[in-house]
Every structure is written in structure tokens, then in C-alpha cells.
mmCIF file of C-alpha atoms in Angstrom:
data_model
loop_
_atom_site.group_PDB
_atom_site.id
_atom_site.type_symbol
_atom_site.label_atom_id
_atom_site.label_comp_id
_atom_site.label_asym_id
_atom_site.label_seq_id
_atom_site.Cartn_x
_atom_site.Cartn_y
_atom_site.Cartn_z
ATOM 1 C CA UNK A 824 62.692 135.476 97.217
ATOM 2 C CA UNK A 825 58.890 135.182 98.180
ATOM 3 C CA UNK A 826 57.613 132.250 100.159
ATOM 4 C CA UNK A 827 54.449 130.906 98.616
ATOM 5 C CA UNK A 828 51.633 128.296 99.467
ATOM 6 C CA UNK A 829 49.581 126.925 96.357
ATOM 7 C CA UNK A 830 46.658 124.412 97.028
ATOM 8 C CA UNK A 831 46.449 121.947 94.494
ATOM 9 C CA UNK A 832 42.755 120.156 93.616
ATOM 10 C CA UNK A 833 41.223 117.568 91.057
ATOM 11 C CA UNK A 834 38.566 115.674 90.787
ATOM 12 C CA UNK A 835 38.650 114.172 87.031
ATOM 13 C CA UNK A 836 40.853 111.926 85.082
ATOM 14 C CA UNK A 837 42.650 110.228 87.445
ATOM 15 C CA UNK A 838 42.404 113.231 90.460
ATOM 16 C CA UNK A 839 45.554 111.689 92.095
ATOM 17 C CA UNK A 840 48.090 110.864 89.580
ATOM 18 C CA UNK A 841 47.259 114.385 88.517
ATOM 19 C CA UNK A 842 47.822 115.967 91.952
ATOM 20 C CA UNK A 843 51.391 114.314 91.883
ATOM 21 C CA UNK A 844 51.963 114.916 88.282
ATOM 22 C CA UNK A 845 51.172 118.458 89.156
ATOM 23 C CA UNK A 846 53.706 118.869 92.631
ATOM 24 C CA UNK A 847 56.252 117.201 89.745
ATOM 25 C CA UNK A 848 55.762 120.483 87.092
ATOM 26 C CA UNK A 849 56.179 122.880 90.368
ATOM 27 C CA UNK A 850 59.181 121.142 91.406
ATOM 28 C CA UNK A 851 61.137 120.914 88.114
ATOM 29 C CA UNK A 852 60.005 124.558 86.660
ATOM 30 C CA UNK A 853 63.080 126.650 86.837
ATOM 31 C CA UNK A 854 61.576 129.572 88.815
ATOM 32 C CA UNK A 855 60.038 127.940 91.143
ATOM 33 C CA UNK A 856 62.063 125.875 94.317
ATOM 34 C CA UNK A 857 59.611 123.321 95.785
ATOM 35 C CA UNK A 858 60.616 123.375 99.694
ATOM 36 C CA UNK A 859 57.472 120.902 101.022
ATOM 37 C CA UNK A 860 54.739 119.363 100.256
ATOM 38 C CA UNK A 861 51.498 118.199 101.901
ATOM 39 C CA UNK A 862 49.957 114.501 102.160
ATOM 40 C CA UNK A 863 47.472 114.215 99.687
ATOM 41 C CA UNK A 864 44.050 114.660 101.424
ATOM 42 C CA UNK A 865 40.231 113.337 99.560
ATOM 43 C CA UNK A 866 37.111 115.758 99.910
ATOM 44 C CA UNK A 867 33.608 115.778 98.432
ATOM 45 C CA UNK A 868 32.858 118.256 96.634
ATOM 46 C CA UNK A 869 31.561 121.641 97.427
ATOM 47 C CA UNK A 870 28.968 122.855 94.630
ATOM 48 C CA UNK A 871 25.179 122.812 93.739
ATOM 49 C CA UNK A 872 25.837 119.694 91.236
ATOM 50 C CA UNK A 873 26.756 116.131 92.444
ATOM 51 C CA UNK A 874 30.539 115.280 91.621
ATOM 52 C CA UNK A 875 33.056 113.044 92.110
ATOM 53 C CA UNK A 876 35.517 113.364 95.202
ATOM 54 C CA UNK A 877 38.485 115.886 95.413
ATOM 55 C CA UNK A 878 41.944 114.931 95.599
ATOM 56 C CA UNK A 879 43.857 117.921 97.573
ATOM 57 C CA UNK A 880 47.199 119.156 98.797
ATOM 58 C CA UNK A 881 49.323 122.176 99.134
ATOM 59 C CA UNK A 882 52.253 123.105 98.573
ATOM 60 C CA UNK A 883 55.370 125.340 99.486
ATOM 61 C CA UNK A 884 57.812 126.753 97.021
ATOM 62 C CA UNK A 885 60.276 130.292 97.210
ATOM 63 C CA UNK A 886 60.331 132.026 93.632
ATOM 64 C CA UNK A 887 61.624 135.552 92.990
ATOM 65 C CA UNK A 888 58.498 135.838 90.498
ATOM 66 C CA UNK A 889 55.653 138.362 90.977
ATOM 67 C CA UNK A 890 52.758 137.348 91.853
ATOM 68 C CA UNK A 891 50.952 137.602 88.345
ATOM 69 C CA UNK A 892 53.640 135.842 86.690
ATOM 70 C CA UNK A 893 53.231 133.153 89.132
ATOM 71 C CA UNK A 894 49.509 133.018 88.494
ATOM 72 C CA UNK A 895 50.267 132.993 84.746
ATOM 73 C CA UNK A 896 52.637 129.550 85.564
ATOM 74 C CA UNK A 897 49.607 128.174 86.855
ATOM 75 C CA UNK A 898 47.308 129.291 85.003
ATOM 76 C CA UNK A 899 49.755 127.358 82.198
ATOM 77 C CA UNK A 900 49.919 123.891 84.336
ATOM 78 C CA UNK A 901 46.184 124.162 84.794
ATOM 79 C CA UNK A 902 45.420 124.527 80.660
ATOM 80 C CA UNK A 903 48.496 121.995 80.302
ATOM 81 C CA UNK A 904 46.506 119.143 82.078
ATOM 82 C CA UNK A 905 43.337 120.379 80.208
ATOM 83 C CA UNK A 906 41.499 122.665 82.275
ATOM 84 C CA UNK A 907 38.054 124.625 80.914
ATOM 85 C CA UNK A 908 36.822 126.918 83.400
ATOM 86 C CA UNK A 909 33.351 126.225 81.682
ATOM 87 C CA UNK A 910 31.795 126.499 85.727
ATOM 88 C CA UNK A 911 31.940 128.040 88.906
ATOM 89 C CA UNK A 912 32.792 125.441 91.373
ATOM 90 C CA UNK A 913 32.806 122.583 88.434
ATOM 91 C CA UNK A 914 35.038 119.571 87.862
ATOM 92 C CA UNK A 915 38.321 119.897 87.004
ATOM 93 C CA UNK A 916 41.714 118.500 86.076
ATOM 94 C CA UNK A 917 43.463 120.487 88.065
ATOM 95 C CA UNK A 918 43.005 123.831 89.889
ATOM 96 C CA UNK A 919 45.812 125.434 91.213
ATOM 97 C CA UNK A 920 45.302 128.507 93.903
ATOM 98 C CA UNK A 921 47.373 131.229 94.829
ATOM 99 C CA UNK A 922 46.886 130.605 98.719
ATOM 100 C CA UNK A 923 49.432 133.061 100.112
ATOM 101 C CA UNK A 924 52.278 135.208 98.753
ATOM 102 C CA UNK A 925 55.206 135.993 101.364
ATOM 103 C CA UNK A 926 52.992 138.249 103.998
ATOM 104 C CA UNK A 927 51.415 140.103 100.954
ATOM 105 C CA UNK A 928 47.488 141.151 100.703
ATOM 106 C CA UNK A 929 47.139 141.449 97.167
ATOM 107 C CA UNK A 930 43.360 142.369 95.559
ATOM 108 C CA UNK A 931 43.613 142.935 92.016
ATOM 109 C CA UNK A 932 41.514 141.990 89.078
ATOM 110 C CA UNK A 933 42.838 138.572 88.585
ATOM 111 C CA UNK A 934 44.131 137.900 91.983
ATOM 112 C CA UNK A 935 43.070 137.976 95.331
ATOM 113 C CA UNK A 936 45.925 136.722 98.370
ATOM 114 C CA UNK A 937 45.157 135.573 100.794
ATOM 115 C CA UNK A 938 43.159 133.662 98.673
ATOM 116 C CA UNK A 939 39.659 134.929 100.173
ATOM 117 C CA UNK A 940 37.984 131.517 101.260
ATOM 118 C CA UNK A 941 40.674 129.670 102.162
ATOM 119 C CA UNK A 942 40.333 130.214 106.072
ATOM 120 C CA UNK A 943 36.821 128.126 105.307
ATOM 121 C CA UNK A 944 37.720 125.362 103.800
ATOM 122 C CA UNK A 945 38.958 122.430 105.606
ATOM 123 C CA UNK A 946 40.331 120.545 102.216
ATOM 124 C CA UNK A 947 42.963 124.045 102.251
ATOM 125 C CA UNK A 948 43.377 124.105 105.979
ATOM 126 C CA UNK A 949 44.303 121.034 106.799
ATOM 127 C CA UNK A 950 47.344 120.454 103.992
ATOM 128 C CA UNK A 951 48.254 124.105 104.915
ATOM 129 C CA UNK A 952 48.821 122.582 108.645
ATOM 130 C CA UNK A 953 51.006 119.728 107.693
ATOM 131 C CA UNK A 954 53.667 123.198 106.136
ATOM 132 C CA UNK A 955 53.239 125.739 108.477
ATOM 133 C CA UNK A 956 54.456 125.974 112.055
ATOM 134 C CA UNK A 957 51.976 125.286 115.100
ATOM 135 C CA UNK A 958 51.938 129.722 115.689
ATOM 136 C CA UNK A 959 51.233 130.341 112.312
ATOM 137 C CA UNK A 960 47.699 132.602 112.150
ATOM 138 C CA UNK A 961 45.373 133.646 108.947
ATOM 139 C CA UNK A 962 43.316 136.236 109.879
ATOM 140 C CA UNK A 963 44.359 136.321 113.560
ATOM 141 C CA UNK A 964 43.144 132.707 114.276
ATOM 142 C CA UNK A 965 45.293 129.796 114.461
ATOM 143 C CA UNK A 966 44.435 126.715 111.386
ATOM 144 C CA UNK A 967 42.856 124.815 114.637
ATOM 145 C CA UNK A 968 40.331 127.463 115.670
ATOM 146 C CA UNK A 969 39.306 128.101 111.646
ATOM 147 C CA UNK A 970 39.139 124.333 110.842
ATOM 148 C CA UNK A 971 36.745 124.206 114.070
ATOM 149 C CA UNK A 972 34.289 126.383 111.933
ATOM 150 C CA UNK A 973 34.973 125.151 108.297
ATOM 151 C CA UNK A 974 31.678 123.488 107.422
ATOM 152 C CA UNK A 975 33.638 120.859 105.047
ATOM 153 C CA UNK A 976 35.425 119.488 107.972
ATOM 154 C CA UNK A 977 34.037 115.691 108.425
ATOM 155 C CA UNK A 978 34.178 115.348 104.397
ATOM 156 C CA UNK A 979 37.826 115.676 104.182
ATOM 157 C CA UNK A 980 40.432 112.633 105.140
ATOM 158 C CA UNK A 981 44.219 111.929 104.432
ATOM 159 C CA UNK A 982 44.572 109.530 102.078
ATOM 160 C CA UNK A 983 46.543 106.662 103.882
ATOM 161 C CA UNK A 984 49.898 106.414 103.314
ATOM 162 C CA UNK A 985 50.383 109.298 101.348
ATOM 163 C CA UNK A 986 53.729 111.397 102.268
ATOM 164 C CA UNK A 987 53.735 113.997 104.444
ATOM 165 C CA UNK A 988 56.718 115.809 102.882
ATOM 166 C CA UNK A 989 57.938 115.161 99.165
#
């Protein structure tokens, strides 16, 4: 069984309920065992064009799938809640990432874990915190000493009152 971290992101049609619809899928697919969940964090979005705020949050689930089929479960939720990957960094439903695979580096065609930006983005690092215990290191820096160089960091906030663990 693989330990796995997926961030989860939206920013159209209703950015949280989909975020939470989407933590429901994980948890009640029958390959996937959803041991914790992040608050649910809102960022602004990273891009050239102007669009509405992010809703975030990871996840952490064990699953004895590969990591492709994994990405094709995904892949699945994301089309399910009508994803169009019409645009690099454009709106979307729902965008679920691959974040980190057991202690795999995996560089393939379709897939790339560690997922290659995530140790820049505060709206990743910050959920990934709230899972992962105070040692825990991505690319041989602790989550405080990459969030202290994220660029994104003042435009992401925990949405009050959202869980910590689901």
C-alpha cells in the first residue's frame, strides 16, 4: 500500500461545494482509503488572465494502485465534475494533482512526482502542513523554510471554520 498526497483546486461553479464533493468521490472509491484531510484554504489565482479565487486542500489516502492508474481516477473525477483543459493555468472545476506517491520520484510522460512546483506554491504547502509531521522535508527543506520563499504566500488564507481533519 502506497501513501499518497493529492491537492485538490477549483475556482468555478461553486469552487467549495466542489472541493468537498470531490474529498467525498476519494473517500468512497473502492481503491482508494481516505486517511486525512486538509482545511479548505482560498487563493487568488496564479495566471496571466484575471480569475476568480481558488478554493484548495489536500489530501491523504493509501491505495495499492500504480501511480498511472491513480492519475487515470483523477483524471476521471476531474472530467466527472466537467473539466476542459482548454488552458494552461485556466479556470477550472476541479484539478486534482498527483503531489507525492509513497517516497517515489516518478518523471514520465504524463506524470511528474513530486509534482514539480509544488515546493512553490503556498496554496499546496500550507494544506500539505496541516497532514504531514513537523520533520517532514521536500527537497531537503522543511514546508516552513519553502513557504518562506513561495511568492503566493500573503494571497492564501484558511477559510474559517473549515475542518482540519475530515
Amino acid at each position: 500500500m502506497a501513501l499518497v498526497f493529492i491537492a485538490l483546486g477549483s475556482n468555478l461553479n461553486s469552487p467549495f461545494l466542489r472541493v468537498s464533493q470531490a474529498i467525498t468521490d476519494l473517500s468512497a472509491h473502492r481503491n482508494l482509503r481516505l486517511d486525512n484531510a486538509s482545511g479548505l484554504y482560498r487563493s487568488v489565482a496564479i495566471g496571466p488572465d484575471k480569475q476568480p479565487d481558488y478554493c484548495n486542500a489536500v489530501v491523504q489516502v493509501t491505495t495499492a494502485l500504480n501511480p498511472e492508474s491513480l492519475l487515470d481516477i483523477l483524471q476521471d473525477m476531474e472530467c466527472q465534475q466537467g473539466r476542459i483543459r482548454a488552458k494552461r493555468w485556466g479556470p477550472r472545476t476541479l484539478d486534482l494533482d498527483l503531489l507525492l506517491y509513497d517516497d517515489q520520484c516518478i518523471e514520465s510522460v504524463r506524470l511528474t512526482v513530486p509534482h514539480e512546483r509544488m515546493h512553490e506554491r503556498a496554496f499546496v504547502l500550507l494544506p500539505l502542513s496541516e497532514l504531514t509531521p513537523s520533520n517532514f522535508r521536500l527537497k531537503g527543506q522543511s514546508i516552513r523554510q519553502l513557504l518562506a520563499k513561495c511568492s503566493d504566500r500573503g494571497m492564501v488564507e484558511k477559510i474559517d471554520g473549515s475542518p482540519a481533519i475530515i
